[in-house]
C-alpha atoms as a PDB file:
ATOM      1  CA  UNK A   1    -165.097-142.590 -52.804  1.00  0.00           C
ATOM      2  CA  UNK A   2    -163.541-143.856 -56.024  1.00  0.00           C
ATOM      3  CA  UNK A   3    -163.445-147.412 -57.251  1.00  0.00           C
ATOM      4  CA  UNK A   4    -159.995-149.048 -56.518  1.00  0.00           C
ATOM      5  CA  UNK A   5    -160.069-150.922 -59.804  1.00  0.00           C
ATOM      6  CA  UNK A   6    -158.599-149.945 -63.127  1.00  0.00           C
ATOM      7  CA  UNK A   7    -161.646-150.733 -65.154  1.00  0.00           C
ATOM      8  CA  UNK A   8    -159.971-153.602 -66.976  1.00  0.00           C
ATOM      9  CA  UNK A   9    -160.553-156.957 -65.252  1.00  0.00           C
ATOM     10  CA  UNK A  10    -157.479-158.628 -66.728  1.00  0.00           C
ATOM     11  CA  UNK A  11    -155.249-155.812 -65.614  1.00  0.00           C
ATOM     12  CA  UNK A  12    -156.813-155.857 -62.128  1.00  0.00           C
ATOM     13  CA  UNK A  13    -156.145-159.692 -61.957  1.00  0.00           C
ATOM     14  CA  UNK A  14    -152.582-159.214 -63.009  1.00  0.00           C
ATOM     15  CA  UNK A  15    -151.986-156.409 -60.513  1.00  0.00           C
ATOM     16  CA  UNK A  16    -153.671-158.547 -57.770  1.00  0.00           C
ATOM     17  CA  UNK A  17    -151.375-161.511 -58.621  1.00  0.00           C
ATOM     18  CA  UNK A  18    -148.206-159.318 -58.696  1.00  0.00           C
ATOM     19  CA  UNK A  19    -149.045-157.850 -55.346  1.00  0.00           C
ATOM     20  CA  UNK A  20    -149.553-161.370 -53.951  1.00  0.00           C
ATOM     21  CA  UNK A  21    -146.205-162.545 -55.396  1.00  0.00           C
ATOM     22  CA  UNK A  22    -144.408-159.513 -54.004  1.00  0.00           C
ATOM     23  CA  UNK A  23    -146.006-160.027 -50.520  1.00  0.00           C
ATOM     24  CA  UNK A  24    -145.183-163.711 -50.458  1.00  0.00           C
ATOM     25  CA  UNK A  25    -141.565-163.075 -51.605  1.00  0.00           C
ATOM     26  CA  UNK A  26    -141.209-160.330 -49.077  1.00  0.00           C
ATOM     27  CA  UNK A  27    -142.411-162.539 -46.264  1.00  0.00           C
ATOM     28  CA  UNK A  28    -140.128-165.397 -47.432  1.00  0.00           C
ATOM     29  CA  UNK A  29    -137.204-163.053 -47.376  1.00  0.00           C
ATOM     30  CA  UNK A  30    -138.032-161.695 -43.994  1.00  0.00           C
ATOM     31  CA  UNK A  31    -138.460-165.196 -42.585  1.00  0.00           C
ATOM     32  CA  UNK A  32    -135.134-166.276 -44.196  1.00  0.00           C
ATOM     33  CA  UNK A  33    -133.368-163.336 -42.625  1.00  0.00           C
ATOM     34  CA  UNK A  34    -134.887-163.843 -39.123  1.00  0.00           C
ATOM     35  CA  UNK A  35    -134.042-167.521 -39.075  1.00  0.00           C
ATOM     36  CA  UNK A  36    -130.381-167.061 -40.293  1.00  0.00           C
ATOM     37  CA  UNK A  37    -129.067-166.551 -36.721  1.00  0.00           C
ATOM     38  CA  UNK A  38    -130.856-169.729 -35.607  1.00  0.00           C
ATOM     39  CA  UNK A  39    -129.376-171.639 -38.534  1.00  0.00           C
ATOM     40  CA  UNK A  40    -125.864-170.422 -37.693  1.00  0.00           C
ATOM     41  CA  UNK A  41    -126.325-171.327 -34.109  1.00  0.00           C
ATOM     42  CA  UNK A  42    -127.591-174.822 -35.122  1.00  0.00           C
ATOM     43  CA  UNK A  43    -124.508-175.263 -37.318  1.00  0.00           C
ATOM     44  CA  UNK A  44    -122.114-174.204 -34.578  1.00  0.00           C
ATOM     45  CA  UNK A  45    -123.768-176.653 -32.207  1.00  0.00           C
ATOM     46  CA  UNK A  46    -123.507-179.419 -34.828  1.00  0.00           C
ATOM     47  CA  UNK A  47    -119.885-178.711 -35.298  1.00  0.00           C
ATOM     48  CA  UNK A  48    -119.309-178.714 -31.484  1.00  0.00           C
ATOM     49  CA  UNK A  49    -121.062-182.126 -31.196  1.00  0.00           C
ATOM     50  CA  UNK A  50    -118.964-183.516 -34.156  1.00  0.00           C
ATOM     51  CA  UNK A  51    -115.842-182.392 -32.478  1.00  0.00           C
ATOM     52  CA  UNK A  52    -116.836-183.661 -29.081  1.00  0.00           C
ATOM     53  CA  UNK A  53    -118.026-187.159 -30.345  1.00  0.00           C
ATOM     54  CA  UNK A  54    -115.554-187.472 -33.271  1.00  0.00           C
ATOM     55  CA  UNK A  55    -116.482-188.416 -36.836  1.00  0.00           C
ATOM     56  CA  UNK A  56    -116.216-191.677 -38.777  1.00  0.00           C
ATOM     57  CA  UNK A  57    -114.151-192.172 -41.869  1.00  0.00           C
ATOM     58  CA  UNK A  58    -115.845-191.040 -45.137  1.00  0.00           C
ATOM     59  CA  UNK A  59    -114.658-191.551 -48.707  1.00  0.00           C
ATOM     60  CA  UNK A  60    -111.663-189.235 -49.035  1.00  0.00           C
ATOM     61  CA  UNK A  61    -111.796-187.829 -45.568  1.00  0.00           C
ATOM     62  CA  UNK A  62    -110.158-189.440 -42.609  1.00  0.00           C
ATOM     63  CA  UNK A  63    -112.082-189.740 -39.342  1.00  0.00           C
ATOM     64  CA  UNK A  64    -111.435-187.754 -36.214  1.00  0.00           C
ATOM     65  CA  UNK A  65    -111.363-189.087 -32.693  1.00  0.00           C
ATOM     66  CA  UNK A  66    -113.581-187.486 -30.128  1.00  0.00           C
ATOM     67  CA  UNK A  67    -112.486-185.095 -27.417  1.00  0.00           C
ATOM     68  CA  UNK A  68    -112.347-187.720 -24.694  1.00  0.00           C
ATOM     69  CA  UNK A  69    -110.313-190.142 -26.802  1.00  0.00           C
ATOM     70  CA  UNK A  70    -107.791-187.300 -27.706  1.00  0.00           C
ATOM     71  CA  UNK A  71    -107.589-186.321 -24.031  1.00  0.00           C
ATOM     72  CA  UNK A  72    -106.734-189.927 -23.105  1.00  0.00           C
ATOM     73  CA  UNK A  73    -104.002-190.028 -25.778  1.00  0.00           C
ATOM     74  CA  UNK A  74    -102.565-186.665 -24.424  1.00  0.00           C
ATOM     75  CA  UNK A  75    -102.607-188.062 -20.891  1.00  0.00           C
ATOM     76  CA  UNK A  76    -100.708-191.216 -21.888  1.00  0.00           C
ATOM     77  CA  UNK A  77     -98.149-189.032 -23.756  1.00  0.00           C
ATOM     78  CA  UNK A  78     -97.728-186.772 -20.792  1.00  0.00           C
ATOM     79  CA  UNK A  79     -97.312-189.728 -18.453  1.00  0.00           C
ATOM     80  CA  UNK A  80     -94.502-191.060 -20.668  1.00  0.00           C
ATOM     81  CA  UNK A  81     -92.812-187.697 -20.601  1.00  0.00           C
ATOM     82  CA  UNK A  82     -93.140-187.410 -16.848  1.00  0.00           C
ATOM     83  CA  UNK A  83     -91.723-190.932 -16.520  1.00  0.00           C
ATOM     84  CA  UNK A  84     -88.641-189.813 -18.326  1.00  0.00           C
ATOM     85  CA  UNK A  85     -88.192-186.673 -16.259  1.00  0.00           C
ATOM     86  CA  UNK A  86     -87.895-188.362 -12.878  1.00  0.00           C
ATOM     87  CA  UNK A  87     -85.196-190.812 -11.683  1.00  0.00           C
ATOM     88  CA  UNK A  88     -86.266-194.442 -11.846  1.00  0.00           C
ATOM     89  CA  UNK A  89     -83.319-196.801 -11.329  1.00  0.00           C
ATOM     90  CA  UNK A  90     -81.335-195.834 -14.359  1.00  0.00           C
ATOM     91  CA  UNK A  91     -83.730-196.117 -17.277  1.00  0.00           C
ATOM     92  CA  UNK A  92     -85.041-192.497 -17.568  1.00  0.00           C
ATOM     93  CA  UNK A  93     -83.637-189.525 -19.372  1.00  0.00           C
ATOM     94  CA  UNK A  94     -83.145-187.875 -15.966  1.00  0.00           C
ATOM     95  CA  UNK A  95     -80.962-190.714 -14.861  1.00  0.00           C
ATOM     96  CA  UNK A  96     -78.940-190.462 -18.096  1.00  0.00           C
ATOM     97  CA  UNK A  97     -78.403-186.660 -17.555  1.00  0.00           C
ATOM     98  CA  UNK A  98     -77.341-187.352 -13.995  1.00  0.00           C
ATOM     99  CA  UNK A  99     -74.801-189.971 -15.124  1.00  0.00           C
ATOM    100  CA  UNK A 100     -73.339-187.549 -17.703  1.00  0.00           C
ATOM    101  CA  UNK A 101     -73.232-184.821 -15.103  1.00  0.00           C
ATOM    102  CA  UNK A 102     -71.333-187.079 -12.651  1.00  0.00           C
ATOM    103  CA  UNK A 103     -68.828-188.147 -15.289  1.00  0.00           C
ATOM    104  CA  UNK A 104     -68.225-184.554 -16.440  1.00  0.00           C
ATOM    105  CA  UNK A 105     -67.763-183.407 -12.847  1.00  0.00           C
ATOM    106  CA  UNK A 106     -65.130-186.249 -12.341  1.00  0.00           C
ATOM    107  CA  UNK A 107     -63.209-185.090 -15.360  1.00  0.00           C
ATOM    108  CA  UNK A 108     -63.342-181.424 -14.452  1.00  0.00           C
ATOM    109  CA  UNK A 109     -62.717-181.579 -10.736  1.00  0.00           C
ATOM    110  CA  UNK A 110     -59.198-182.510  -9.662  1.00  0.00           C
ATOM    111  CA  UNK A 111     -59.008-185.612  -7.459  1.00  0.00           C
END
């Protein structure tokens, strides 16, 4: 069997260190690549939690309300719209449309 060295001690040391650097860099690259999907998933979970809970104001960026606060606002707006769509003793949009319809019918229908 032959000797695996080159015969020059300094060249052997350089080759050994180069091999070690390549091995460590390859392992780091492989680790980086395999953890990429976990990092992406963690970022998506963080974005979801930020959307759910809302975010506070930051310099130059306005805050955002959380999902439950926004749903509450939507429900209040929807309740206001529903209030206007049903007759309620003369104050709703529906009552106004009914009054206009009655007046128009009186003008168009002969007595």
